[in-house]
Short mmCIF file of C-alpha atoms in Angstrom, two decimals:
data_model
loop_
_atom_site.label_atom_id
_atom_site.label_comp_id
_atom_site.label_asym_id
_atom_site.label_seq_id
_atom_site.Cartn_x
_atom_site.Cartn_y
_atom_site.Cartn_z
CA UNK A 26 25.36 -22.98 1.25
CA UNK A 27 25.47 -26.02 3.51
CA UNK A 28 22.37 -27.92 4.59
CA UNK A 29 22.34 -26.42 8.12
CA UNK A 30 22.53 -22.86 6.81
CA UNK A 31 19.65 -23.52 4.44
CA UNK A 32 17.46 -24.78 7.29
CA UNK A 33 18.26 -21.70 9.38
CA UNK A 34 17.41 -19.37 6.49
CA UNK A 35 14.17 -21.22 5.74
CA UNK A 36 13.12 -21.06 9.39
CA UNK A 37 13.74 -17.30 9.51
CA UNK A 38 11.61 -16.75 6.41
CA UNK A 39 8.85 -18.93 7.89
CA UNK A 40 8.67 -16.53 10.84
CA UNK A 41 8.15 -13.63 8.45
CA UNK A 42 5.48 -15.63 6.63
CA UNK A 43 3.60 -16.28 9.86
CA UNK A 44 3.61 -12.56 10.65
CA UNK A 45 2.29 -11.75 7.18
CA UNK A 46 -0.63 -14.11 7.53
CA UNK A 47 -2.01 -12.24 10.55
CA UNK A 48 -1.29 -8.59 9.84
CA UNK A 49 -3.35 -5.71 8.64
CA UNK A 50 -1.83 -2.64 7.00
CA UNK A 51 -2.59 1.04 6.93
CA UNK A 52 -3.00 2.75 3.61
CA UNK A 53 -3.89 1.16 0.24
CA UNK A 54 -0.69 0.96 -1.81
CA UNK A 55 2.12 0.11 0.57
CA UNK A 56 5.66 1.01 -0.45
CA UNK A 57 6.86 -0.20 2.97
CA UNK A 58 8.57 -3.48 2.03
CA UNK A 59 11.89 -2.40 3.59
CA UNK A 60 12.51 -0.74 6.96
CA UNK A 61 15.98 0.29 5.76
CA UNK A 62 14.79 2.02 2.57
CA UNK A 63 12.02 3.73 4.57
CA UNK A 64 14.80 5.78 6.17
CA UNK A 65 15.53 7.50 2.84
CA UNK A 66 11.91 7.66 1.56
CA UNK A 67 12.66 4.72 -0.78
CA UNK A 68 15.10 6.72 -2.90
CA UNK A 69 17.23 4.38 -5.02
CA UNK A 70 15.51 1.32 -3.57
CA UNK A 71 16.87 -1.92 -5.04
CA UNK A 72 19.88 -0.49 -6.86
CA UNK A 73 21.18 0.80 -3.52
CA UNK A 74 22.35 -2.76 -2.79
CA UNK A 75 21.98 -2.36 0.96
CA UNK A 76 19.34 -5.05 1.62
CA UNK A 77 17.77 -7.99 -0.22
CA UNK A 78 14.28 -6.45 -0.09
CA UNK A 79 15.40 -4.84 -3.35
CA UNK A 80 14.07 -7.95 -5.10
CA UNK A 81 10.49 -6.70 -4.47
CA UNK A 82 11.17 -3.38 -6.21
CA UNK A 83 13.47 -4.82 -8.92
CA UNK A 84 14.29 -8.55 -9.03
CA UNK A 85 17.44 -7.90 -11.10
CA UNK A 86 19.11 -6.29 -8.07
CA UNK A 87 19.52 -9.69 -6.37
CA UNK A 88 22.83 -9.88 -8.26
CA UNK A 89 24.20 -7.24 -5.85
CA UNK A 90 23.95 -9.73 -2.95
CA UNK A 91 26.48 -12.59 -2.93
CA UNK A 92 25.87 -15.93 -1.23
CA UNK A 93 22.69 -16.54 0.72
CA UNK A 94 21.00 -13.73 2.60
CA UNK A 95 17.85 -13.60 4.71
CA UNK A 96 15.95 -10.58 5.98
CA UNK A 97 12.74 -10.02 7.90
CA UNK A 98 11.12 -7.18 9.78
CA UNK A 99 8.28 -4.74 9.36
CA UNK A 100 6.94 -1.21 9.49
CA UNK A 101 4.47 0.05 12.09
CA UNK A 102 1.86 2.48 10.77
CA UNK A 103 -0.11 5.05 12.73
CA UNK A 104 -2.64 7.34 11.03
CA UNK A 105 -4.16 10.70 11.88
CA UNK A 106 -7.29 11.27 9.76
CA UNK A 107 -8.89 14.13 11.69
CA UNK A 108 -12.11 15.25 10.02
CA UNK A 109 -14.20 18.29 10.94
CA UNK A 110 -17.71 18.64 9.52
CA UNK A 111 -19.31 21.98 8.62
CA UNK A 112 -21.47 21.76 11.75
CA UNK A 113 -18.37 21.31 13.93
CA UNK A 114 -18.68 17.54 14.47
CA UNK A 115 -15.28 15.82 14.64
CA UNK A 116 -14.22 12.28 13.83
CA UNK A 117 -10.98 10.47 13.13
CA UNK A 118 -10.82 7.51 10.76
CA UNK A 119 -7.64 6.05 12.20
CA UNK A 120 -8.01 2.45 13.25
CA UNK A 121 -5.53 0.99 15.74
CA UNK A 122 -1.84 1.12 14.85
CA UNK A 123 -0.94 -1.62 12.38
CA UNK A 124 2.14 -3.61 11.39
CA UNK A 125 3.26 -4.24 7.80
CA UNK A 126 5.62 -7.26 7.83
CA UNK A 127 8.09 -8.42 5.19
CA UNK A 128 10.41 -11.38 4.68
CA UNK A 129 13.04 -12.15 2.01
CA UNK A 130 15.58 -14.83 1.15
CA UNK A 131 18.08 -14.64 -1.71
CA UNK A 132 20.47 -17.39 -2.86
CA UNK A 133 23.29 -17.22 -5.40
CA UNK A 134 23.38 -20.44 -7.42
CA UNK A 135 26.50 -19.60 -9.45
CA UNK A 136 28.37 -16.59 -10.82
CA UNK A 137 25.45 -15.56 -13.03
CA UNK A 138 22.19 -16.86 -11.44
CA UNK A 139 20.26 -15.96 -8.29
CA UNK A 140 16.90 -17.14 -6.92
CA UNK A 141 14.82 -15.58 -4.18
CA UNK A 142 11.48 -15.44 -2.40
CA UNK A 143 9.68 -12.46 -0.90
CA UNK A 144 6.59 -12.47 1.33
CA UNK A 145 5.13 -8.99 1.62
CA UNK A 146 1.94 -6.94 2.12
CA UNK A 147 1.92 -4.68 -0.97
CA UNK A 148 -1.59 -3.27 -0.49
CA UNK A 149 -3.55 -2.61 2.67
CA UNK A 150 -6.15 -0.37 4.23
CA UNK A 151 -7.53 0.17 7.74
CA UNK A 152 -9.98 2.99 8.49
CA UNK A 153 -12.84 3.09 10.99
CA UNK A 154 -15.21 5.96 11.87
CA UNK A 155 -17.92 3.89 13.58
CA UNK A 156 -21.21 2.87 11.95
CA UNK A 157 -23.12 5.58 13.84
CA UNK A 158 -21.09 8.39 12.26
CA UNK A 159 -23.31 11.02 10.66
CA UNK A 160 -21.07 11.05 7.57
CA UNK A 161 -21.21 7.31 7.01
CA UNK A 162 -22.53 7.77 3.45
CA UNK A 163 -18.85 8.47 2.63
CA UNK A 164 -17.94 5.07 4.11
CA UNK A 165 -17.39 4.22 7.76
CA UNK A 166 -15.15 1.14 7.83
CA UNK A 167 -12.65 -0.58 5.55
CA UNK A 168 -9.99 -3.26 5.87
CA UNK A 169 -7.97 -4.63 2.97
CA UNK A 170 -5.06 -7.01 3.38
CA UNK A 171 -3.14 -8.33 0.37
CA UNK A 172 -0.44 -10.94 1.06
CA UNK A 173 2.05 -11.41 -1.78
CA UNK A 174 4.11 -14.61 -2.24
CA UNK A 175 6.71 -13.76 -4.85
CA UNK A 176 9.41 -16.20 -6.11
CA UNK A 177 12.05 -14.44 -8.25
CA UNK A 178 15.05 -15.24 -10.43
CA UNK A 179 17.88 -12.94 -11.54
CA UNK A 180 20.53 -13.42 -14.23
CA UNK A 181 23.74 -11.47 -14.59
CA UNK A 182 23.84 -11.25 -18.39
CA UNK A 183 27.10 -9.29 -18.54
CA UNK A 184 29.40 -7.53 -16.11
CA UNK A 185 27.20 -4.43 -16.43
CA UNK A 186 23.67 -5.75 -17.10
CA UNK A 187 21.38 -7.85 -14.87
CA UNK A 188 17.84 -9.06 -15.62
CA UNK A 189 15.20 -10.34 -13.20
CA UNK A 190 11.62 -11.61 -13.13
CA UNK A 191 9.10 -13.10 -10.73
CA UNK A 192 5.61 -14.50 -10.25
CA UNK A 193 3.32 -12.83 -7.70
CA UNK A 194 0.71 -15.03 -6.00
CA UNK A 195 -1.69 -12.88 -3.98
CA UNK A 196 -4.35 -13.47 -1.35
CA UNK A 197 -6.77 -10.66 -0.46
CA UNK A 198 -9.10 -10.26 2.51
CA UNK A 199 -11.42 -7.29 2.03
CA UNK A 200 -14.10 -5.60 4.15
CA UNK A 201 -16.03 -2.40 3.31
CA UNK A 202 -18.71 -0.63 5.31
CA UNK A 203 -20.93 2.22 4.09
CA UNK A 204 -24.26 3.61 5.29
CA UNK A 205 -26.77 6.45 5.16
CA UNK A 206 -28.67 8.40 7.80
CA UNK A 207 -30.86 11.27 6.67
CA UNK A 208 -33.90 12.25 4.59
CA UNK A 209 -34.68 10.01 1.66
CA UNK A 210 -34.94 11.36 -1.91
CA UNK A 211 -38.42 9.93 -2.57
CA UNK A 212 -40.55 11.44 0.20
CA UNK A 213 -38.07 13.08 2.60
CA UNK A 214 -38.77 10.50 5.30
CA UNK A 215 -35.72 9.67 7.45
CA UNK A 216 -33.72 6.62 6.36
CA UNK A 217 -31.07 4.79 8.40
CA UNK A 218 -29.18 1.96 6.68
CA UNK A 219 -25.82 0.20 7.01
CA UNK A 220 -24.14 -2.27 4.68
CA UNK A 221 -20.99 -4.36 5.09
CA UNK A 222 -19.22 -6.43 2.44
CA UNK A 223 -16.75 -9.22 3.33
CA UNK A 224 -14.83 -11.41 0.87
CA UNK A 225 -11.54 -13.15 0.07
CA UNK A 226 -9.81 -14.04 -3.20
CA UNK A 227 -6.63 -15.43 -4.81
CA UNK A 228 -5.03 -14.07 -7.96
CA UNK A 229 -1.62 -13.74 -9.60
CA UNK A 230 0.59 -11.25 -11.43
CA UNK A 231 4.20 -10.86 -12.52
CA UNK A 232 7.18 -8.55 -12.20
CA UNK A 233 10.23 -7.85 -14.39
CA UNK A 234 13.28 -5.65 -13.97
CA UNK A 235 16.75 -4.80 -15.20
CA UNK A 236 19.80 -3.11 -13.71
CA UNK A 237 22.63 -1.41 -15.60
CA UNK A 238 25.94 -0.66 -13.93
CA UNK A 239 28.11 1.27 -16.44
CA UNK A 240 30.86 1.85 -13.84
CA UNK A 241 31.50 0.40 -10.40
CA UNK A 242 29.96 3.28 -8.46
CA UNK A 243 26.90 4.04 -10.62
CA UNK A 244 23.76 1.91 -11.03
CA UNK A 245 20.41 2.43 -12.79
CA UNK A 246 17.28 0.29 -12.52
CA UNK A 247 13.99 -0.11 -14.39
CA UNK A 248 11.20 -2.35 -13.11
CA UNK A 249 7.52 -3.14 -13.65
CA UNK A 250 4.81 -4.94 -11.68
CA UNK A 251 1.60 -5.99 -13.37
CA UNK A 252 -1.91 -5.15 -12.26
CA UNK A 253 -3.49 -7.74 -9.96
CA UNK A 254 -7.26 -7.84 -10.31
CA UNK A 255 -9.12 -9.45 -7.40
CA UNK A 256 -12.65 -10.47 -8.41
CA UNK A 257 -13.90 -11.20 -4.91
CA UNK A 258 -17.03 -13.16 -4.07
CA UNK A 259 -18.47 -12.75 -0.60
CA UNK A 260 -21.36 -11.66 1.60
CA UNK A 261 -23.16 -8.31 1.68
CA UNK A 262 -25.05 -7.70 4.93
CA UNK A 263 -27.64 -4.90 4.91
CA UNK A 264 -29.65 -3.52 7.82
CA UNK A 265 -31.92 -0.55 7.27
CA UNK A 266 -35.23 1.15 7.92
CA UNK A 267 -37.32 3.43 5.72
CA UNK A 268 -40.47 4.35 7.66
CA UNK A 269 -42.32 1.08 8.09
CA UNK A 270 -40.09 -0.76 5.62
CA UNK A 271 -37.42 -2.77 7.47
CA UNK A 272 -34.59 -4.42 5.56
CA UNK A 273 -32.30 -7.01 7.15
CA UNK A 274 -30.42 -9.76 5.34
CA UNK A 275 -27.20 -11.17 3.91
CA UNK A 276 -26.78 -11.59 0.16
CA UNK A 277 -24.25 -13.20 -2.15
CA UNK A 278 -22.31 -10.44 -3.91
CA UNK A 279 -19.17 -9.69 -5.91
CA UNK A 280 -16.75 -6.75 -5.95
CA UNK A 281 -13.63 -6.30 -8.10
CA UNK A 282 -10.66 -4.65 -6.37
CA UNK A 283 -7.58 -3.89 -8.48
CA UNK A 284 -4.04 -3.42 -7.30
CA UNK A 285 -2.55 -1.14 -9.99
CA UNK A 286 0.35 -1.85 -12.29
CA UNK A 287 3.39 0.28 -11.53
CA UNK A 288 6.78 1.06 -13.05
CA UNK A 289 9.85 2.38 -11.27
CA UNK A 290 13.12 4.02 -12.32
CA UNK A 291 15.93 4.20 -9.75
CA UNK A 292 19.51 5.43 -9.57
CA UNK A 293 22.39 5.06 -7.10
CA UNK A 294 25.72 6.90 -7.05
CA UNK A 295 28.42 5.89 -4.58
CA UNK A 296 30.21 9.24 -4.42
CA UNK A 297 33.04 7.92 -2.24
CA UNK A 298 33.66 5.47 0.62
CA UNK A 299 31.44 7.53 2.93
CA UNK A 300 28.57 8.96 0.87
CA UNK A 301 25.99 7.54 -1.56
CA UNK A 302 23.17 9.47 -3.26
CA UNK A 303 19.91 7.95 -4.51
CA UNK A 304 16.79 8.80 -6.51
CA UNK A 305 13.48 7.09 -7.40
CA UNK A 306 10.63 7.86 -9.78
CA UNK A 307 7.50 5.66 -9.70
CA UNK A 308 4.33 5.68 -11.80
CA UNK A 309 1.24 3.79 -10.60
CA UNK A 310 -1.76 3.03 -12.82
CA UNK A 311 -4.46 4.03 -10.33
CA UNK A 312 -6.79 4.95 -13.21
CA UNK A 313 -7.59 1.22 -13.27
CA UNK A 314 -9.34 1.63 -9.89
CA UNK A 315 -12.35 3.33 -11.48
CA UNK A 316 -15.13 2.22 -9.13
CA UNK A 317 -16.14 -0.12 -6.31
CA UNK A 318 -19.25 -1.79 -7.71
CA UNK A 319 -21.17 -4.43 -5.78
CA UNK A 320 -23.14 -6.86 -7.96
CA UNK A 321 -25.07 -10.09 -7.51
CA UNK A 322 -28.28 -11.84 -8.53
CA UNK A 323 -29.79 -11.75 -5.03
CA UNK A 324 -28.86 -8.08 -4.69
CA UNK A 325 -30.55 -7.29 -8.02
CA UNK A 326 -33.75 -9.05 -7.00
CA UNK A 327 -33.82 -7.19 -3.69
CA UNK A 328 -33.34 -3.85 -5.48
CA UNK A 329 -36.27 -4.58 -7.81
CA UNK A 330 -38.44 -5.38 -4.78
CA UNK A 331 -37.57 -1.99 -3.22
CA UNK A 332 -38.46 0.12 -6.28
CA UNK A 333 -40.43 3.20 -5.29
CA UNK A 334 -38.97 3.37 -1.77
CA UNK A 335 -36.21 5.59 -0.43
CA UNK A 336 -34.00 2.52 0.02
CA UNK A 337 -33.72 1.80 -3.74
CA UNK A 338 -31.74 4.93 -4.82
CA UNK A 339 -29.75 4.99 -1.58
CA UNK A 340 -28.66 1.35 -1.86
CA UNK A 341 -27.99 1.92 -5.56
CA UNK A 342 -25.55 4.72 -4.72
CA UNK A 343 -23.94 2.66 -1.94
CA UNK A 344 -23.36 -0.32 -4.25
CA UNK A 345 -21.75 1.74 -7.02
CA UNK A 346 -19.02 3.96 -5.55
CA UNK A 347 -17.34 5.91 -8.35
CA UNK A 348 -13.66 6.68 -7.76
CA UNK A 349 -12.64 8.11 -11.14
CA UNK A 350 -9.02 7.95 -10.01
CA UNK A 351 -5.98 9.04 -12.01
CA UNK A 352 -2.41 7.74 -12.21
CA UNK A 353 -0.01 8.77 -9.45
CA UNK A 354 3.69 9.63 -9.27
CA UNK A 355 6.27 9.31 -6.51
CA UNK A 356 9.57 11.22 -6.69
CA UNK A 357 12.20 10.81 -3.95
CA UNK A 358 15.85 11.63 -3.28
CA UNK A 359 18.01 10.45 -0.40
CA UNK A 360 21.46 9.65 0.90
CA UNK A 361 23.48 7.16 2.96
CA UNK A 362 26.34 8.47 5.11
CA UNK A 363 28.68 5.69 6.30
CA UNK A 364 29.92 7.33 9.49
CA UNK A 365 32.14 4.34 10.38
CA UNK A 366 32.23 0.57 9.93
CA UNK A 367 29.45 0.14 12.51
CA UNK A 368 27.01 3.00 11.84
CA UNK A 369 25.32 4.23 8.66
CA UNK A 370 23.07 7.31 8.78
CA UNK A 371 20.49 8.01 6.07
CA UNK A 372 17.72 10.41 5.16
CA UNK A 373 15.36 11.28 2.33
CA UNK A 374 12.47 13.38 1.10
CA UNK A 375 9.70 12.50 -1.37
CA UNK A 376 6.57 13.92 -2.96
CA UNK A 377 3.68 11.68 -4.03
CA UNK A 378 0.62 12.78 -5.96
CA UNK A 379 -2.96 11.84 -5.06
CA UNK A 380 -5.05 9.55 -7.30
CA UNK A 381 -8.18 11.66 -6.71
CA UNK A 382 -9.01 13.62 -9.87
CA UNK A 383 -12.50 14.78 -8.79
CA UNK A 384 -12.70 16.03 -5.19
CA UNK A 385 -16.44 15.25 -5.16
CA UNK A 386 -15.59 11.53 -5.38
CA UNK A 387 -13.29 11.38 -2.35
CA UNK A 388 -14.45 8.75 0.15
CA UNK A 389 -13.83 8.57 3.87
CA UNK A 390 -12.50 5.02 3.66
CA UNK A 391 -9.68 6.17 1.31
CA UNK A 392 -9.36 9.93 2.01
CA UNK A 393 -6.27 10.49 -0.11
CA UNK A 394 -4.39 13.72 -0.94
CA UNK A 395 -1.01 14.81 -2.29
CA UNK A 396 1.65 14.07 0.32
CA UNK A 397 5.19 14.85 1.38
CA UNK A 398 7.51 12.20 2.85
CA UNK A 399 10.18 13.18 5.42
CA UNK A 400 12.42 10.28 6.45
CA UNK A 401 15.48 9.39 8.53
CA UNK A 402 17.10 6.08 9.45
CA UNK A 403 20.20 4.14 10.49
CA UNK A 404 21.91 0.77 10.04
CA UNK A 405 24.04 -0.96 12.67
CA UNK A 406 26.59 -3.50 11.43
CA UNK A 407 27.16 -5.78 14.41
CA UNK A 408 29.35 -8.17 12.40
CA UNK A 409 30.33 -8.42 8.72
CA UNK A 410 27.36 -10.78 8.24
CA UNK A 411 24.69 -9.40 10.60
CA UNK A 412 23.05 -5.98 10.75
CA UNK A 413 19.89 -4.34 12.03
CA UNK A 414 18.13 -1.37 10.42
CA UNK A 415 15.67 1.23 11.62
CA UNK A 416 13.74 3.90 9.71
CA UNK A 417 11.15 6.57 10.47
CA UNK A 418 9.01 8.65 8.12
CA UNK A 419 6.24 11.23 8.45
CA UNK A 420 3.78 11.43 5.54
CA UNK A 421 1.93 14.75 5.46
CA UNK A 422 -1.15 15.26 3.27
CA UNK A 423 -1.46 18.63 1.54
CA UNK A 424 -3.81 20.59 -0.77
CA UNK A 425 -7.51 19.76 -1.35
CA UNK A 426 -8.93 17.26 1.17
CA UNK A 427 -12.69 17.82 1.69
CA UNK A 428 -15.71 15.50 1.56
CA UNK A 429 -18.77 16.42 -0.54
CA UNK A 430 -22.36 15.20 -0.81
CA UNK A 431 -24.65 15.11 -3.82
CA UNK A 432 -28.39 15.66 -3.51
CA UNK A 433 -29.87 12.52 -5.09
CA UNK A 434 -32.91 14.45 -6.25
CA UNK A 435 -31.26 17.60 -7.72
CA UNK A 436 -27.69 16.42 -8.37
CA UNK A 437 -26.28 19.48 -6.55
CA UNK A 438 -22.96 19.11 -4.65
CA UNK A 439 -22.28 20.61 -1.22
CA UNK A 440 -19.18 20.45 1.00
CA UNK A 441 -19.78 18.40 4.16
CA UNK A 442 -16.45 19.07 5.89
CA UNK A 443 -12.68 18.90 5.59
CA UNK A 444 -9.84 16.73 6.82
CA UNK A 445 -7.79 18.92 9.13
CA UNK A 446 -5.02 16.30 9.10
CA UNK A 447 -4.15 13.48 6.69
CA UNK A 448 -0.93 12.17 8.20
CA UNK A 449 0.84 8.85 8.64
CA UNK A 450 3.72 8.00 10.97
CA UNK A 451 5.88 5.04 9.98
CA UNK A 452 8.49 3.26 12.13
CA UNK A 453 10.33 0.28 10.66
CA UNK A 454 12.80 -2.25 12.07
CA UNK A 455 14.43 -5.27 10.44
CA UNK A 456 17.37 -7.67 10.61
CA UNK A 457 19.62 -9.08 7.89
CA UNK A 458 21.97 -12.05 7.94
CA UNK A 459 24.32 -13.40 5.30
CA UNK A 460 25.28 -17.10 5.43
#
């Protein structure tokens, strides 16, 4: 690659980086690192060889991309979290529509070695019910943005086997809001309290992958990304009233938020010049996200001071949110149909399991459920070196999706209401250029 081409590629990736630094994302674990692969529900992602974003899912697949290639784009996310309480009250936790950006650059050093850099948003969350919502004890506001800077290297060990690895440097910006409005467990007197936690953190992780190509038209991939544990330190602001007791203040506090480890197996079969078939299976270690616990010396002193009031058990429950999550699985299949040299049509379907193992522990800020993916997309090859891609997917939540409350005095559980809809609508666009 000549010096001019390198500067052009670096400038394009800088644009993607600037987008990443200002974006929020919908959802917690974001698979949406490729607008192209979105169009087939991420079936065969990486080993498909159709865009360099494959390095995020499996760094070894960079060996499918000769020369120097740059890609950037993003996926717009709209949510529909329509909740109906038992008394008929309705609310919707969707925040404004969000944009999940991504940027990639891959460079072939020689016949056997590739290097690359990806800038992505692998985890994100944006829900908002308003802090006056009657169900705010389930959480009323959350924003999580994780920006991932990920240099990678790939080595073509033999004609059939490639190996890749990378280092993930992550920045997180997290906000959580939870409250309570109702009778207190001590004397039944009405209590109204809101809390909001804000913090940032840096951490790191790693990724490894391999790709096996036994024949020219068949490829298999295995990849793994490590857990990234963000031990955030920030501010907890509490405003509340329990009869004549008024609480208002900001306290130093800490919360640990974990992005789970995950492993992925993928396959691609180029049936002929026109048709390719793909499949993906992914496991995610969401059992590591056991609780959201807020701790701190100032917080502990304040809790001791409030002993005997309604605020003590309520704030105790708010600062120790048990998730009790389980591991999840994503299974997807899809296809590419190369209609002609200009237009490729694709589609896919997927099923993803929910991490919630105990329905009583579902929160409003992450109201997850099992979901189906239905996806379509297209690529447009304007020249042999430049193409644009578009993808659309509808994620539809199914099965159990209610919110429950526990009486702090008796321990009894009651159903508060149910999510009528848990849906997401994803629209992705991107460009790719090969130098």
